Tab-separated table of C-alpha atoms and ligand atoms in Angstrom:
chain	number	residue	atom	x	y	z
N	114	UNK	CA	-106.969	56.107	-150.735
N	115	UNK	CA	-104.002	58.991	-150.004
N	116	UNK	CA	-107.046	61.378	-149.154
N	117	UNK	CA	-107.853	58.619	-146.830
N	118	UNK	CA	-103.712	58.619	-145.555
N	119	UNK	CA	-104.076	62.057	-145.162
N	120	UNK	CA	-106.847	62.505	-143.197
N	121	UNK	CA	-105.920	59.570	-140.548
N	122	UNK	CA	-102.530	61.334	-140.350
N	123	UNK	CA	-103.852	64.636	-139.604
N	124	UNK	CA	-106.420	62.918	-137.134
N	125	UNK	CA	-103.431	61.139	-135.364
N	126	UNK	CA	-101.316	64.360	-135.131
N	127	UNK	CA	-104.481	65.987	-133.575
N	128	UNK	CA	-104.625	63.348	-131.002
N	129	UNK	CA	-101.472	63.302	-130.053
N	130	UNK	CA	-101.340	66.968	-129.497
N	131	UNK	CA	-104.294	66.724	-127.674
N	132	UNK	CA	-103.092	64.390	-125.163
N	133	UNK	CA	-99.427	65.875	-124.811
N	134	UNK	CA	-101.816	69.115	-123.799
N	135	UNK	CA	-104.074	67.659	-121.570
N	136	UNK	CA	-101.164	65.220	-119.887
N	137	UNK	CA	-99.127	68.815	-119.342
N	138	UNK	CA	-102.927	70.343	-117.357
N	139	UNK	CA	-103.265	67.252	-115.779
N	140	UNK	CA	-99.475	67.375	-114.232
N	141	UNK	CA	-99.973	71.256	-113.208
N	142	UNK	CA	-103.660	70.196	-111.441
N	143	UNK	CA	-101.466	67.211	-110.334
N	144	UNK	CA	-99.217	69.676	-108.191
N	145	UNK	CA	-101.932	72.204	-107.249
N	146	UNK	CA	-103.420	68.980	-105.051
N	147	UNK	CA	-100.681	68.326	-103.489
N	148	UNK	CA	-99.889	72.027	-102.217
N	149	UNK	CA	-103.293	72.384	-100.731
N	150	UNK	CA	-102.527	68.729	-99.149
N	151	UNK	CA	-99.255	70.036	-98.072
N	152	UNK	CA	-100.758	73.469	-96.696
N	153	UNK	CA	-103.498	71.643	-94.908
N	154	UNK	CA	-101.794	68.829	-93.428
N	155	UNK	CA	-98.011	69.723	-92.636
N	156	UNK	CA	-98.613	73.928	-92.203
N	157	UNK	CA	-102.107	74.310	-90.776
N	158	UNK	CA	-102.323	71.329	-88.754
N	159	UNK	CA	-99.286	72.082	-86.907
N	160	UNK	CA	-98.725	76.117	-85.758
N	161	UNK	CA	-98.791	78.011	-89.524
N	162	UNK	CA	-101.436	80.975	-88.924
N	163	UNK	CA	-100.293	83.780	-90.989
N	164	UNK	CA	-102.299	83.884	-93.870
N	165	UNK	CA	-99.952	85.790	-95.849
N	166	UNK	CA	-97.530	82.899	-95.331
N	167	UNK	CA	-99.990	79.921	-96.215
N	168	UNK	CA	-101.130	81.855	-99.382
N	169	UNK	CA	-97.519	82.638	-100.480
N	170	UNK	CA	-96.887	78.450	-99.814
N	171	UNK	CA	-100.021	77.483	-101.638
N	172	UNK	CA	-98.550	79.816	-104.689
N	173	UNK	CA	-95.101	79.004	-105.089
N	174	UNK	CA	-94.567	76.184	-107.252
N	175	UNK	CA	-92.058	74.050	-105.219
N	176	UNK	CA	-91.565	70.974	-107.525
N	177	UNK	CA	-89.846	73.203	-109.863
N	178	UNK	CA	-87.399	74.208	-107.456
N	179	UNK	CA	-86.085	70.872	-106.646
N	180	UNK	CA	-83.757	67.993	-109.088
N	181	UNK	CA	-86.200	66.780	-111.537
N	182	UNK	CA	-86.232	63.726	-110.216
N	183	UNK	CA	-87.616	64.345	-106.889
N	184	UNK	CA	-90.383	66.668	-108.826
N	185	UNK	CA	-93.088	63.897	-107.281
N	186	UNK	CA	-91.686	64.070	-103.908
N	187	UNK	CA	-91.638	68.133	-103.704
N	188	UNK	CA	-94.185	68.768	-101.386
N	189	UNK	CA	-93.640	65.719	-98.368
N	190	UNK	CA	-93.086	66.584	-95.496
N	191	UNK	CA	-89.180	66.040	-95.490
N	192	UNK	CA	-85.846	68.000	-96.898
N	193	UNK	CA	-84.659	67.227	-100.473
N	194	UNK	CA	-81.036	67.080	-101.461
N	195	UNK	CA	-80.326	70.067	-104.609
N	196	UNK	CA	-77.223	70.194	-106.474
N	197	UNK	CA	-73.790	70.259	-104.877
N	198	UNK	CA	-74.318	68.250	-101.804
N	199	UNK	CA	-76.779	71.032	-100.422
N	200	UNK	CA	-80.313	70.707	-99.443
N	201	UNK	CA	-83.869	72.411	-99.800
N	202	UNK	CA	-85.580	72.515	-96.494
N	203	UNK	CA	-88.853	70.881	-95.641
N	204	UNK	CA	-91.528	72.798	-96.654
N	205	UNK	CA	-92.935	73.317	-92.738
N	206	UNK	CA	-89.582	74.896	-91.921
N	207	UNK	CA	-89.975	77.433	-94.715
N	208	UNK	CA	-92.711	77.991	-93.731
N	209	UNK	CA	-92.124	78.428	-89.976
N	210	UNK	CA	-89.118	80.592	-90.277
N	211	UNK	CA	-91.270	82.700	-92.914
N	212	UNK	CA	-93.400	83.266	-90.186
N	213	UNK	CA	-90.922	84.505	-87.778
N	214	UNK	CA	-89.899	87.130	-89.978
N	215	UNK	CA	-93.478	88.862	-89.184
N	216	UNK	CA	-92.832	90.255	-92.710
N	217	UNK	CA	-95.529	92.780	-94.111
N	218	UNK	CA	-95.616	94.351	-97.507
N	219	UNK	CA	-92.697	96.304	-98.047
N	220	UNK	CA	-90.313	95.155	-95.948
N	221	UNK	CA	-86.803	94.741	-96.949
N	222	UNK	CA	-85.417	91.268	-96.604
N	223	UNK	CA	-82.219	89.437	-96.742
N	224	UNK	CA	-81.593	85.737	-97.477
N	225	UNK	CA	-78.263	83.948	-96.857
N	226	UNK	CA	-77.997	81.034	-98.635
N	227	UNK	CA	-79.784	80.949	-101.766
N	228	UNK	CA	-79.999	77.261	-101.984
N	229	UNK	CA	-82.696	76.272	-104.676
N	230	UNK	CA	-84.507	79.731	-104.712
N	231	UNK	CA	-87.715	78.543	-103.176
N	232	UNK	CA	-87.026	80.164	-99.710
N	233	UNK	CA	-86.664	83.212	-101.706
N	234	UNK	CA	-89.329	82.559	-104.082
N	235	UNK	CA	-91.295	82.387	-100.513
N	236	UNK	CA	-90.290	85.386	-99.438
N	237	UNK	CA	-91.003	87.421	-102.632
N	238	UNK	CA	-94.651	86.284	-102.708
N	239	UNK	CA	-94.986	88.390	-99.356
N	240	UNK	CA	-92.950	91.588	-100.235
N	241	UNK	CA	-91.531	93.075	-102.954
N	242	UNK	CA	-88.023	93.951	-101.597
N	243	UNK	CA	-85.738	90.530	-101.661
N	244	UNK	CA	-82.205	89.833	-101.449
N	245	UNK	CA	-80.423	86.528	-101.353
N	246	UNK	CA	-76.443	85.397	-101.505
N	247	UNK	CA	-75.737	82.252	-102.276
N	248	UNK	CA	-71.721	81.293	-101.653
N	249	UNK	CA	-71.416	78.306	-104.360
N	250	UNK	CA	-71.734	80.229	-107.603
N	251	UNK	CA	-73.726	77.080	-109.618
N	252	UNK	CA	-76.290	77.569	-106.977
N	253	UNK	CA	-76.841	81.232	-106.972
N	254	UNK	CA	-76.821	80.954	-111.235
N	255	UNK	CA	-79.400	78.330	-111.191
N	256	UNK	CA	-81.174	79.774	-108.442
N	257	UNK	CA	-81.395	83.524	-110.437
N	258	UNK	CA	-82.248	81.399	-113.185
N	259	UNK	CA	-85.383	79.864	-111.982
N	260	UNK	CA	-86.566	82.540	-110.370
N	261	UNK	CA	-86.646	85.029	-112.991
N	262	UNK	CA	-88.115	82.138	-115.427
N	263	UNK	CA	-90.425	81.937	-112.699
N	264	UNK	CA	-91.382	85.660	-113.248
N	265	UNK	CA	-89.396	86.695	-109.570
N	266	UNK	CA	-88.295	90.360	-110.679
N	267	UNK	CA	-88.634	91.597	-107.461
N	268	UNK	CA	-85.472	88.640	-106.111
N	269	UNK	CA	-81.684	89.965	-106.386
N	270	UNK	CA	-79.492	87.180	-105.973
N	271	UNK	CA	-75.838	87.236	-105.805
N	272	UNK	CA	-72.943	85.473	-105.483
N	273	UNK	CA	-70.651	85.724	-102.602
N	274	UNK	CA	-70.035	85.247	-98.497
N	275	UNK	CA	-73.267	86.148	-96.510
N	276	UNK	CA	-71.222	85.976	-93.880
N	277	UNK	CA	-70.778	90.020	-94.968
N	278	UNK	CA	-75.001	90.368	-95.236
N	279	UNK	CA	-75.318	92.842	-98.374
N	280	UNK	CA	-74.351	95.993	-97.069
N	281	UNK	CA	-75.332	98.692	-100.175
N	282	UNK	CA	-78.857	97.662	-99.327
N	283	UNK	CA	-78.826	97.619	-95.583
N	284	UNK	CA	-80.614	98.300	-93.634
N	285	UNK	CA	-82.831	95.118	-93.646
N	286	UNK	CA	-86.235	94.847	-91.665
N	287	UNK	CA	-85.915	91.210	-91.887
N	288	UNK	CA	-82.744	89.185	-92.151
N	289	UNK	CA	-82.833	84.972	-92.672
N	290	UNK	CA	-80.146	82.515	-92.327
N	291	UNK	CA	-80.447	79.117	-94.077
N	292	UNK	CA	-77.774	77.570	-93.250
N	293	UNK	CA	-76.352	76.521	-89.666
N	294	UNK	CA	-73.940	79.301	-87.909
N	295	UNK	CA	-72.160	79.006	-84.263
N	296	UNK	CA	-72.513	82.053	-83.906
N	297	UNK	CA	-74.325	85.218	-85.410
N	298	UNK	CA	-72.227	87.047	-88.145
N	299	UNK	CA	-71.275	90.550	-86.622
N	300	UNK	CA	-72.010	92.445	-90.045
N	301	UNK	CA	-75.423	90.605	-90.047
N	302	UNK	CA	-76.704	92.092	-86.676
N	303	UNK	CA	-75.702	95.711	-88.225
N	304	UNK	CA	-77.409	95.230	-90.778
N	305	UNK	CA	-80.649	94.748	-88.738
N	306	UNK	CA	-82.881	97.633	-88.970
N	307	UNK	CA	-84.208	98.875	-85.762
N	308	UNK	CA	-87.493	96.306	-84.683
N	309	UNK	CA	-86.074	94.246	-87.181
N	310	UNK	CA	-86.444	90.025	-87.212
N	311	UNK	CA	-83.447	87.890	-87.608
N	312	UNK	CA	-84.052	84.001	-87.710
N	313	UNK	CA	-80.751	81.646	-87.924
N	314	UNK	CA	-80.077	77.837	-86.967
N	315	UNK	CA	-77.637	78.271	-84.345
N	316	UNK	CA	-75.402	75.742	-82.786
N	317	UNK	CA	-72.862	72.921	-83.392
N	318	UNK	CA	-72.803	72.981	-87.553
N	319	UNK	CA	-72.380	69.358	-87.729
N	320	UNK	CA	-75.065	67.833	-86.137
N	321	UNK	CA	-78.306	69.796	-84.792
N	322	UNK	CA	-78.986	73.131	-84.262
N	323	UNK	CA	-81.636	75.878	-82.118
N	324	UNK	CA	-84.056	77.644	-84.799
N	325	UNK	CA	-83.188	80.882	-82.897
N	326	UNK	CA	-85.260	84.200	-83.050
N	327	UNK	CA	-83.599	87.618	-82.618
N	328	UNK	CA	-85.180	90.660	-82.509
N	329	UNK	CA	-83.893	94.302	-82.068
N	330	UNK	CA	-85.302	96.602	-79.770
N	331	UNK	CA	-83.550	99.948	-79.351
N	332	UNK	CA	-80.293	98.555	-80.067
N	333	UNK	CA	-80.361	95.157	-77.769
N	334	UNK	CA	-81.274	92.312	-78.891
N	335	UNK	CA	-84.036	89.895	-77.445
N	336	UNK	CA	-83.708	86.230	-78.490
N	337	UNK	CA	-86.203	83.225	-78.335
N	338	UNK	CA	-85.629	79.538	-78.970
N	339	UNK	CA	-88.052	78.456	-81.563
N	340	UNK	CA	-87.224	74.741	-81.662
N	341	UNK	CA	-84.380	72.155	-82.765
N	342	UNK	CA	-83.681	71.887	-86.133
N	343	UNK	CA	-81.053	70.344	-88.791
N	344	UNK	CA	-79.367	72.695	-91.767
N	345	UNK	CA	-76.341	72.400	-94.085
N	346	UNK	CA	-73.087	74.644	-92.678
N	347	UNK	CA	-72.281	78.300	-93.310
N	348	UNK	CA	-69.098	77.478	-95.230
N	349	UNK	CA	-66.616	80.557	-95.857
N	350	UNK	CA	-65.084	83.332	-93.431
N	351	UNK	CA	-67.469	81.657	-90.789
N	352	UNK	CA	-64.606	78.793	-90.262
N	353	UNK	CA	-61.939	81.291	-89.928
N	354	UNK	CA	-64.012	83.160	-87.141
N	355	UNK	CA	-63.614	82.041	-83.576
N	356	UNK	CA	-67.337	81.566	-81.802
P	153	LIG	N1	-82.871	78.420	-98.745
P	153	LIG	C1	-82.498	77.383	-99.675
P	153	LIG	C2	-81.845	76.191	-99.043
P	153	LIG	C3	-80.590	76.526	-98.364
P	153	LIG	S1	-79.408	75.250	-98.210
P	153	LIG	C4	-83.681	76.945	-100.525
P	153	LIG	O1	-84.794	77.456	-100.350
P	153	LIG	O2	-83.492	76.086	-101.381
P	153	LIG	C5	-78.137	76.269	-97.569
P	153	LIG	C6	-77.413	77.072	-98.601
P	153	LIG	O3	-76.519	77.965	-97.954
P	153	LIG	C7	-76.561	76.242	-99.556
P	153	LIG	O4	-76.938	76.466	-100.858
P	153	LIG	C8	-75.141	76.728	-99.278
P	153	LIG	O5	-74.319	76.744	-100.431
P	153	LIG	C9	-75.393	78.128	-98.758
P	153	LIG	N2	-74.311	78.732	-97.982
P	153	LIG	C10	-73.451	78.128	-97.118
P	153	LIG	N3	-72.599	79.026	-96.582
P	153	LIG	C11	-72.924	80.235	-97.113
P	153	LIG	C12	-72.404	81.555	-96.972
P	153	LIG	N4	-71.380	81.821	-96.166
P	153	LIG	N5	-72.991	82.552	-97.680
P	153	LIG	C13	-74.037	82.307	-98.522
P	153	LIG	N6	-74.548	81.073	-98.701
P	153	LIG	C14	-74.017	80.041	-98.004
C-alpha cells in the first residue's frame, strides 16, 4: 500500500512537471507565430524591405517588453501603454523608423527615449554600438533591466535629458528620437556624424506629428517627410526652449 502512495506521488509530480514544461514551450512557440504573423502581415505587406530590419523584428522578443498584461496583445498592429503614462510604439513604426536609419554593422547609434527597451533591443540586433537615454528614471532602470536579462550587452542606457544627445560618445552615425519634438534639439544635430541619419516626430507635441528624415551631407542638412504619425512629448529642457 505506501509503496503504492509512493509511486502515484512520484508519478503525479512527474506529470505535473511535465506539463508546467511543455505549457512554458508551448507559450514561447505561441509567440514565435505571432512574430512571423506580425513580420508578414503588418512589415512586409506594407513597405519593410531591409532584411536586416525584418530579421532583427522576427528576433526580438516583444511581449516581454510590454506590462504583463498586454503580453497576448504584443505583436498587433497598434501602440501599447508601458509604465508611467508612456507608450511602446506599434511594431510597424519601429520598424519603419529602423529602416530610415539605413544602419549597417557597426554603426554608432543613439536613442532618445528609452521607453520599454524594445526600440533599443531593435536596434542592437543590427549593430553592436547602442545608446539610449531615457528622462523618467523607473523607465530607463527597467528598461537596462530587461535588456541585459535579455542578454543586450552591447545597449548603454542612461538616465537623463536627451534633449543634450550623449555627447562623450558622439559622434553618432545614426541618431533616433522617440518621442515628439517641435523642433530638432541643437546638441542633437552636432552630434550627427557626417552622412549621418536622424529620424524624429516633429510637430505640434500634443496632437500629431511628421515622421521627419534628416540627413547630413557636408554639413547641411536634407530633410524628407516620411509620413504622419502620433508619439508621447519630449518632456524636459525642450519646454523651456522656444521653437
Ligand atoms: N522607444 C520606446 C518608446 C518610447 S515612448 C520603446 O521602444 O519602448 C517615449 C519615451 O521618451 C518615454 O519613455 C519618455 O519618458 C521618454 N522621454 C520623453 N522626453 C525625454 C527626454 N527629454 N529625454 C529622454 N527621454 C525622454
Amino acid at each position: 500500500m505506501r509503496k503504492k502512495i509512493i509511486f502515484l506521488s512520484i508519478f503525479l509530480l512527474l506529470a505535473v512537471l511535465f506539463i508546467l514544461l511543455t505549457a512554458k514551450d508551448l507559450d514561447e512557440s505561441y509567440f514565435r507565430a505571432e512574430r512571423e504573423r506580425m513580420v508578414r502581415y503588418q512589415l512586409k505587406a506594407r513597405d519593410i524591405t531591409d532584411p536586416k530590419v525584418l530579421k532583427a523584428m522576427l528576433k526580438v522578443p516583444r511581449h516581454l517588453f510590454v506590462l504583463p498584461e498586454y503580453k497576448r496583445e504584443a505583436y498587433r498592429d497598434y501602440p501599447l501603454p508601458i509604465d508611467e503614462g508612456q507608450t511602446i510604439s506599434q511594431p510597424y513604426i519601429v520598424a519603419l523608423m529602423t529602416q530610415c536609419l539605413k544602419l549597417k554593422p557597426g554603426d554608432k547609434v543613439l536613442e532618445i527615449g528609452t521607453g520599454s527597451g524594445y526600440q533599443a533591443a531593435v536596434l542592437a540586433e543590427i549593430t553592436d554600438k547602442v545608446f539610449s537615454i531615457e528622462i523618467r528614471s523607473g523607465l530607463a532602470k527597467k528598461a537596462a533591466e530587461t535588456l541585459k536579462k535579455l542578454g543586450y550587452k552591447n545597449v548603454k542606457v542612461k538616465w537623463g535629458d536627451g534633449y543634450f544627445g550623449w555627447p562623450e560618445y558622439a559622434p553618432f552615425d545614426a541618431i533616433i528620437v522617440t518621442c515628439a519634438a517641435n523642433h530638432i534639439p541643437p546638441p542633437l544635430i552636432k552630434q550627427l556624424a557626417e552622412g549621418g541619419r536622424l529620424v524624429i516626430p516633429l510637430g505640434s507635441t500634443l496632437y500629431y506629428q511628421t515622421l521627419t528624415l534628416v540627413t547630413k551631407k557636408k554639413g547641411k542638412l536634407k530633410i524628407k517627410y516620411i509620413m504622419g504619425v502620433r508619439f508621447v512629448p519630449m518632456v524636459g529642457e525642450i519646454t523651456k526652449r522656444k521653437k
